[in-house]
Short mmCIF file of C-alpha atoms in Angstrom, two decimals:
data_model
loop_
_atom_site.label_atom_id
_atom_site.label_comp_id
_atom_site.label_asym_id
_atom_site.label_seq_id
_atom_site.Cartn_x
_atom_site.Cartn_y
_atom_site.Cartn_z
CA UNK A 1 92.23 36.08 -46.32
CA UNK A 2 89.56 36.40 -43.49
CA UNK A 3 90.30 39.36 -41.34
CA UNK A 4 88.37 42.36 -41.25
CA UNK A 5 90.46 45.08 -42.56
CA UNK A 6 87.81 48.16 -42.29
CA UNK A 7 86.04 48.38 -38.71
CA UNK A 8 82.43 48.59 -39.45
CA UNK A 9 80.96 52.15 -38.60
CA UNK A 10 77.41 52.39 -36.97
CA UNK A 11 77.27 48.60 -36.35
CA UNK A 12 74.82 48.05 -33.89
CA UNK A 13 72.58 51.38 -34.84
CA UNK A 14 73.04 49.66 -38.68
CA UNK A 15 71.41 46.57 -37.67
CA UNK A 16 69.04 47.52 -35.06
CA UNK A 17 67.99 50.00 -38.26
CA UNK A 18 67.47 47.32 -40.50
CA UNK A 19 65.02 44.95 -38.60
CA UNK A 20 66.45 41.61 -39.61
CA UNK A 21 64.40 38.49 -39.63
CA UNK A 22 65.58 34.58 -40.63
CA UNK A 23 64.49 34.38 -43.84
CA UNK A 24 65.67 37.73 -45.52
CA UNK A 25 66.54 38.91 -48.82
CA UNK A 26 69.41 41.76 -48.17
CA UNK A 27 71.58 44.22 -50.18
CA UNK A 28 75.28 45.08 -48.71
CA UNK A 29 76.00 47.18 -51.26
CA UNK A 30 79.37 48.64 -50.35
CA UNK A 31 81.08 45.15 -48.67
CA UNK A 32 84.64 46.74 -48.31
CA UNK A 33 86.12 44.41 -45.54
CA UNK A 34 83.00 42.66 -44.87
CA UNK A 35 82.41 43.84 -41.43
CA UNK A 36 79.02 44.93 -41.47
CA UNK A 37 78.63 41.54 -44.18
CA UNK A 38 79.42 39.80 -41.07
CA UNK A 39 76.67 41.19 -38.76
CA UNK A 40 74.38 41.21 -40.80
CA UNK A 41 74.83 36.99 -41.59
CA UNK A 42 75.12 36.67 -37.68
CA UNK A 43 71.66 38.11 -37.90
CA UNK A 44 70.01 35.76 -40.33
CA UNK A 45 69.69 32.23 -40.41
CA UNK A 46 68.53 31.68 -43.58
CA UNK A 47 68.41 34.51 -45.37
CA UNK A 48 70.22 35.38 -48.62
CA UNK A 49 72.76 38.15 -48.57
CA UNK A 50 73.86 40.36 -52.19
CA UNK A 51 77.23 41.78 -51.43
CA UNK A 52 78.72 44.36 -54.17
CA UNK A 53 81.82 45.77 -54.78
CA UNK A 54 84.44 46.90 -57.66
CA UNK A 55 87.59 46.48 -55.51
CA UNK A 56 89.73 43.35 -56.22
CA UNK A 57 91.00 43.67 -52.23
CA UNK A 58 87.45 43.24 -51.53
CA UNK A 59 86.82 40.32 -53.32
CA UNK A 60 90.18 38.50 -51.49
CA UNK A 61 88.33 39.30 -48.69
CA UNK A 62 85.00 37.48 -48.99
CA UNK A 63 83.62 35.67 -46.14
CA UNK A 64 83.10 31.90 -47.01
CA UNK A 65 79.23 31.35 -46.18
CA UNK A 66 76.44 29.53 -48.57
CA UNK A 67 74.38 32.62 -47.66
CA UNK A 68 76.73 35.25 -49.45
CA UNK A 69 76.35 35.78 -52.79
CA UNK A 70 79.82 38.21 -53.44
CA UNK A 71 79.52 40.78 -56.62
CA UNK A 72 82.71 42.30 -57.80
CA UNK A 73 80.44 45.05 -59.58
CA UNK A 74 79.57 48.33 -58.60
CA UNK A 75 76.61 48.47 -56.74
CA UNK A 76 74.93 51.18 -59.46
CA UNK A 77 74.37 47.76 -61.51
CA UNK A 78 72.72 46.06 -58.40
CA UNK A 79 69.44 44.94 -60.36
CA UNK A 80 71.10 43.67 -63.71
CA UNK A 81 72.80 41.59 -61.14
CA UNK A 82 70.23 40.42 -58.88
CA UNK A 83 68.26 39.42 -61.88
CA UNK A 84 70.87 37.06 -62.95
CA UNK A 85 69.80 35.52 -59.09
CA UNK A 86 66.37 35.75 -60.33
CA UNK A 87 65.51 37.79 -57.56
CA UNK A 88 63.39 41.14 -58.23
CA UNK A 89 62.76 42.26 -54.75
CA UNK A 90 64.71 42.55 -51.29
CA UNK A 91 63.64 42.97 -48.00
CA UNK A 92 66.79 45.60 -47.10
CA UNK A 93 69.61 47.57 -48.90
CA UNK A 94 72.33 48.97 -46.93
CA UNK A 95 75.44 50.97 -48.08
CA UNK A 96 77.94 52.24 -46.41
CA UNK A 97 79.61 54.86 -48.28
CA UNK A 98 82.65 55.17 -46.79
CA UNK A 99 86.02 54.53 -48.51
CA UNK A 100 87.12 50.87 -46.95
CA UNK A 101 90.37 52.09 -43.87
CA UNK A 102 92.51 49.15 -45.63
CA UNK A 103 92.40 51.62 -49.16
CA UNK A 104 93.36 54.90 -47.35
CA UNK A 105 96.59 53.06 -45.75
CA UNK A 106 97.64 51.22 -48.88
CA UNK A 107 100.16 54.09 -50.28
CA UNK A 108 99.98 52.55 -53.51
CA UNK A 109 96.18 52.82 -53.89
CA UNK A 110 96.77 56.76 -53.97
CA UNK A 111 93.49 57.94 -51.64
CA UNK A 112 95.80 59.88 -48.81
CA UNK A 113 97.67 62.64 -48.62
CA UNK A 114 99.83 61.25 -45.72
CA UNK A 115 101.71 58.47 -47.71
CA UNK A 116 104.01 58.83 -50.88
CA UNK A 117 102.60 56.86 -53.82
CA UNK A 118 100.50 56.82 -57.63
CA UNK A 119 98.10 59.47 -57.98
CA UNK A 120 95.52 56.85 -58.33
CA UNK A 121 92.28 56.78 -56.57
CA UNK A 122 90.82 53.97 -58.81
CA UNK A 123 88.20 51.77 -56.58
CA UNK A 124 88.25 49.27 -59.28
CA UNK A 125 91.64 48.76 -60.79
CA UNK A 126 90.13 48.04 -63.72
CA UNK A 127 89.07 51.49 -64.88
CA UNK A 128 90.85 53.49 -67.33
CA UNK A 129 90.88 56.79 -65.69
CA UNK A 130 92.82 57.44 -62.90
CA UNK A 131 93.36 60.64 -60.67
CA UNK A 132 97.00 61.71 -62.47
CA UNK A 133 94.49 61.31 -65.78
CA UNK A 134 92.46 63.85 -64.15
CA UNK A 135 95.03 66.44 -62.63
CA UNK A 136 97.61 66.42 -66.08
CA UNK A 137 94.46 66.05 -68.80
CA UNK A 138 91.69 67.51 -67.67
CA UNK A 139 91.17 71.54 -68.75
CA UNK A 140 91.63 74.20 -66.08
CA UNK A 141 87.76 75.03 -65.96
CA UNK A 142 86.82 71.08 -65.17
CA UNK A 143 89.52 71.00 -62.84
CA UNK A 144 88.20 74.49 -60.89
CA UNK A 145 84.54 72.74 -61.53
CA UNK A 146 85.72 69.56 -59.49
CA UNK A 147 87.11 71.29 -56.75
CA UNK A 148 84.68 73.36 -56.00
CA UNK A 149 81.98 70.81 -56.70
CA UNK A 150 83.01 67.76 -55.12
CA UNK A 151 85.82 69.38 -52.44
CA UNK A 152 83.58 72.64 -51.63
CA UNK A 153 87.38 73.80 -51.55
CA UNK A 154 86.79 77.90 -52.03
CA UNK A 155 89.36 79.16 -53.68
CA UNK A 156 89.09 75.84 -56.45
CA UNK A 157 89.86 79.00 -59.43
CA UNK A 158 93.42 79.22 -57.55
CA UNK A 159 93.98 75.77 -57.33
CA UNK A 160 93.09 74.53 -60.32
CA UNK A 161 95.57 77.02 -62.09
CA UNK A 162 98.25 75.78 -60.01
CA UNK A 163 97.51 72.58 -61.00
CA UNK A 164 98.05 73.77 -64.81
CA UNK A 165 100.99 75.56 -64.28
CA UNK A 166 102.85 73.14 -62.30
CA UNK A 167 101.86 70.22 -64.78
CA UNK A 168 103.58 72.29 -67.54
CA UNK A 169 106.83 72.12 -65.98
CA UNK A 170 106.25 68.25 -65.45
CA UNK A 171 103.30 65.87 -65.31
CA UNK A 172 102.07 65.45 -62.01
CA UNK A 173 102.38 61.63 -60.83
CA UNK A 174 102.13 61.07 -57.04
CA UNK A 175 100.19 61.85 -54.20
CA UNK A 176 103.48 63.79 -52.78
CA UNK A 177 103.05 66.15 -55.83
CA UNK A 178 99.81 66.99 -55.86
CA UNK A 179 100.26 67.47 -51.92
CA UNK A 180 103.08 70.51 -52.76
CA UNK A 181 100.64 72.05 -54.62
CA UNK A 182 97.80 71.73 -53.02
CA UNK A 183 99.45 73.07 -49.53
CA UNK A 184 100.47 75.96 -51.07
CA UNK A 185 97.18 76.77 -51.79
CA UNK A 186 95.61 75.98 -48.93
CA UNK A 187 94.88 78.33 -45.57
CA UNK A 188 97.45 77.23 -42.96
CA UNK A 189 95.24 76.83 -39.72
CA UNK A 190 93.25 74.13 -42.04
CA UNK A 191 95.86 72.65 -44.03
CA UNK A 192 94.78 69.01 -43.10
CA UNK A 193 91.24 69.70 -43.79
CA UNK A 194 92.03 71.19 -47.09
CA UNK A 195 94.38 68.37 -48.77
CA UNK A 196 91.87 65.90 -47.56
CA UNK A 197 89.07 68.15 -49.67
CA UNK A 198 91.00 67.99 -52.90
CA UNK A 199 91.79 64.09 -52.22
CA UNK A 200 88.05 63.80 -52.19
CA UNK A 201 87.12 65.50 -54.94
CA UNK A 202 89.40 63.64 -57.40
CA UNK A 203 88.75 60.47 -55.62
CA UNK A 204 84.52 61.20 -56.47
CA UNK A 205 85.83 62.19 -60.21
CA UNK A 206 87.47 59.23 -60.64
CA UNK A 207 84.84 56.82 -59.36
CA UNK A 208 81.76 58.65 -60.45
CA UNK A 209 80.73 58.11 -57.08
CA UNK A 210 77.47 61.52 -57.72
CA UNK A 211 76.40 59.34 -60.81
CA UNK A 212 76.77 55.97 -59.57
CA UNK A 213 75.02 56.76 -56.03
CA UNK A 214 72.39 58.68 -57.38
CA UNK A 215 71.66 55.37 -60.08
CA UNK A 216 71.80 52.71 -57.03
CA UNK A 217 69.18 54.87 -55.13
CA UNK A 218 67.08 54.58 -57.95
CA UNK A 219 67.82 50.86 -58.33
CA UNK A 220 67.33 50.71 -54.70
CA UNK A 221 63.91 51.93 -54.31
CA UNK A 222 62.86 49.85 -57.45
CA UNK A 223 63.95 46.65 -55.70
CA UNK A 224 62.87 47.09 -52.20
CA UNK A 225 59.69 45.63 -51.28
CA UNK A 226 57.04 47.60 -49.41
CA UNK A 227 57.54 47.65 -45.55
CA UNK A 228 61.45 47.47 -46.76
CA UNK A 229 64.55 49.15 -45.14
CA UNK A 230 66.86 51.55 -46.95
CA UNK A 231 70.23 52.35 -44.68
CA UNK A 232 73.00 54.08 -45.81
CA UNK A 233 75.98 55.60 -44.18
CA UNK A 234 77.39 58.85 -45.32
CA UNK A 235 80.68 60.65 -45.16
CA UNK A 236 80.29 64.22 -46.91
CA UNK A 237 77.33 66.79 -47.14
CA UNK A 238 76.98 65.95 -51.56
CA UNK A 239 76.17 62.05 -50.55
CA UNK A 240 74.24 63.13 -47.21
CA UNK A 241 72.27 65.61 -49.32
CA UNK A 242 71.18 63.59 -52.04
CA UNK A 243 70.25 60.14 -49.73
CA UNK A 244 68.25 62.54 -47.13
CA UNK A 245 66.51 64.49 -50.24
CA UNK A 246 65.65 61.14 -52.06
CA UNK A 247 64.47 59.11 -49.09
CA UNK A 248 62.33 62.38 -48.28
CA UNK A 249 60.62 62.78 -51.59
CA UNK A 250 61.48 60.45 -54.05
CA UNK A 251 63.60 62.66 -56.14
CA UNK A 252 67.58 64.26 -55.44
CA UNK A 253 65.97 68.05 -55.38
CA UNK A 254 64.34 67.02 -52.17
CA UNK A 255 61.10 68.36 -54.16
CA UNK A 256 58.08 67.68 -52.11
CA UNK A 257 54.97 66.32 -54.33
CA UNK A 258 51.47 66.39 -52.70
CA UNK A 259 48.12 64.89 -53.96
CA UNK A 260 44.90 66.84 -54.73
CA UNK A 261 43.94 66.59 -50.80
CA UNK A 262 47.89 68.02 -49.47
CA UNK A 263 48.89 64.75 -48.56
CA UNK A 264 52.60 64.22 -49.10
CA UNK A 265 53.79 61.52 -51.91
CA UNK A 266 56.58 60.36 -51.44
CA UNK A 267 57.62 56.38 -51.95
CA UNK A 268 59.40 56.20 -48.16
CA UNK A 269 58.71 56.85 -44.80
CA UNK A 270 61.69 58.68 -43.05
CA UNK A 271 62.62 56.36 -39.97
CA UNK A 272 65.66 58.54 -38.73
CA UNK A 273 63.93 62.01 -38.55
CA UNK A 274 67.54 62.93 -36.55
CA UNK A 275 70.59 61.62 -37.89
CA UNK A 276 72.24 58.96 -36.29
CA UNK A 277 75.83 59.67 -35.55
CA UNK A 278 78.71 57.83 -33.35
CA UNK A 279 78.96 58.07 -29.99
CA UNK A 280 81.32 58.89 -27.44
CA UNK A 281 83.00 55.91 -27.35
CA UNK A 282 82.81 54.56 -30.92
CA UNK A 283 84.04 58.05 -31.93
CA UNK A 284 87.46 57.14 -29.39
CA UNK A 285 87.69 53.70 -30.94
CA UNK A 286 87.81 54.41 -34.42
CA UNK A 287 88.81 58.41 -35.11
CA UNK A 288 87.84 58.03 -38.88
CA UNK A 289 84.10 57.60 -37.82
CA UNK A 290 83.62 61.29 -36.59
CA UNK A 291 81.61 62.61 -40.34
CA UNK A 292 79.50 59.06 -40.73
CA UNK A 293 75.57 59.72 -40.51
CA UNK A 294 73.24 56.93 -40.54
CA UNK A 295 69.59 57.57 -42.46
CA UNK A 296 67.15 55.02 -42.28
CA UNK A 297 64.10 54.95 -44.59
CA UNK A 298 61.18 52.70 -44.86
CA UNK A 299 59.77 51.47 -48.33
CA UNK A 300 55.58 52.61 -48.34
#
């Protein structure tokens, strides 16, 4: 299986933003359906590329190149695994964060609202926990702390009650389910917007995607060298927040540290002082582009 099953977002503005040269060491940390893998190859000659990633769908779809070195981990564990390759440092780490297009229109894989199938949400099959775990076990406070946490949903105290009640009557199993509930909750000129809130939020439950990004930003700035590039691609304003706080300062508050003499230390210099969004066009191509923002950092 070769084909690219998740068109790459930011492509171009991704590579221009990492500053390629022949003989690099690089980090894809999120390789989903390998189209930004692919670019970034075409852009090396004899450089070594890291690709991570949990999903098993992934993995079937590895490109076949002596330059790829394919991780079915998640990329939080990036430098227990690079160490195995005896490498320490890297050159550049990219991410995007997005969920791969293939996973939101497999029904079975649970991430959408629009198709009937397992409340599951699980990136790596693997796991134990899955999002009907979440929605039938999980105490009415967690579930009104998820919602409003990871979804931003505002009325999360309503929800999450509904949630209880309903799963009294019988446990809650599908997508479809958890979709009747949810709309009934939800404010009817942003109905859409809403279900695809509460998706999220169980979906970032489920995968620890907070802890896990917040460890492979750590990792990330650990195995960079200096004069090395840091891209990621976001999706939602918890992942935008803590990538533009950390490549600002250092830390996820976004706190500023200065020396004795005001200077500011931080361990990167902020390449993309604007955002980098999609344009015109890309945003026509591919609809499910319009909430990506590229930041760029530079290792000092």
């Amino acid at each position: 299986m070769t084909e690219v099953y998740h068109i790459p977002v930011l492509a171009r503005e991704s590579i221009e933003a990492l500053r390629l040269k022949d003989d690099y060491d690089v980090i894809d940390a999120t390789y989903g359906g390998g189209g930004h893998s692919r670019l970034i190859l075409e852009n090396m000659s004899e450089g070594r590329l890291f690709a991570f990633d949990q999903d098993e769908d992934a993995a079937g779809n590895a490109l076949e190149d002596d330059r790829l070195f394919f991780i079915r981990h998640n990329f939080r564990y990036a430098k227990n695994f690079l160490k195995h390759f005896g490498v320490t440092q890297v050159d550049a780490v990219f991410a995007d964060l997005g969920v791969s297009s293939h996973d939101f229109d497999v029904a079975e894989r649970g991430f959408s609202f629009r198709f009937d199938g397992d409340l599951d949400m699980r990136m790596n099959r693997d796991a134990k926990a899955d999002a009907a775990q979440v929605v039938n076990e999980y105490p009415e406070a967690e579930l009104q702390r998820i919602f409003g946490m990871y979804g931003e949903i505002k009325n999360a105290r309503r929800l999450a009650a509904e949630i209880v009640k309903a799963r009294k009557e019988q446990p809650i199993k599908t997508t479809t389910q958890l979709k009747e509930i949810a709309s009934a909750c939800a404010p009817r000129a942003i109905e859409n917007k809403y279900l695809a809130q509460v998706f999220q939020a169980l979906r970032i439950e489920v995968n620890e995607e907070m802890e896990a990004l917040k460890e492979f930003l750590e990792a990330a700035l650990d195995l960079l060298k200096p004069g090395g590039i840091l891209a990621i691609i976001t999706y939602h304003s918890l992942e935008d927040r803590l990538c533009k706080n950390f490549m600002k300062s250092g830390n996820f508050e976004g706190k500023i540290e200065k020396d004795f003499y005001g200077n500011v230390q931080s361990p990167f210099k902020v390449i993309t002082r604007k955002v980098i969004v999609p344009g015109k066009e890309e945003l026509e191509a591919n609809p499910r582009s319009r909430s990506a923002k590229l930041r760029v950092a530079e290792k000092i």
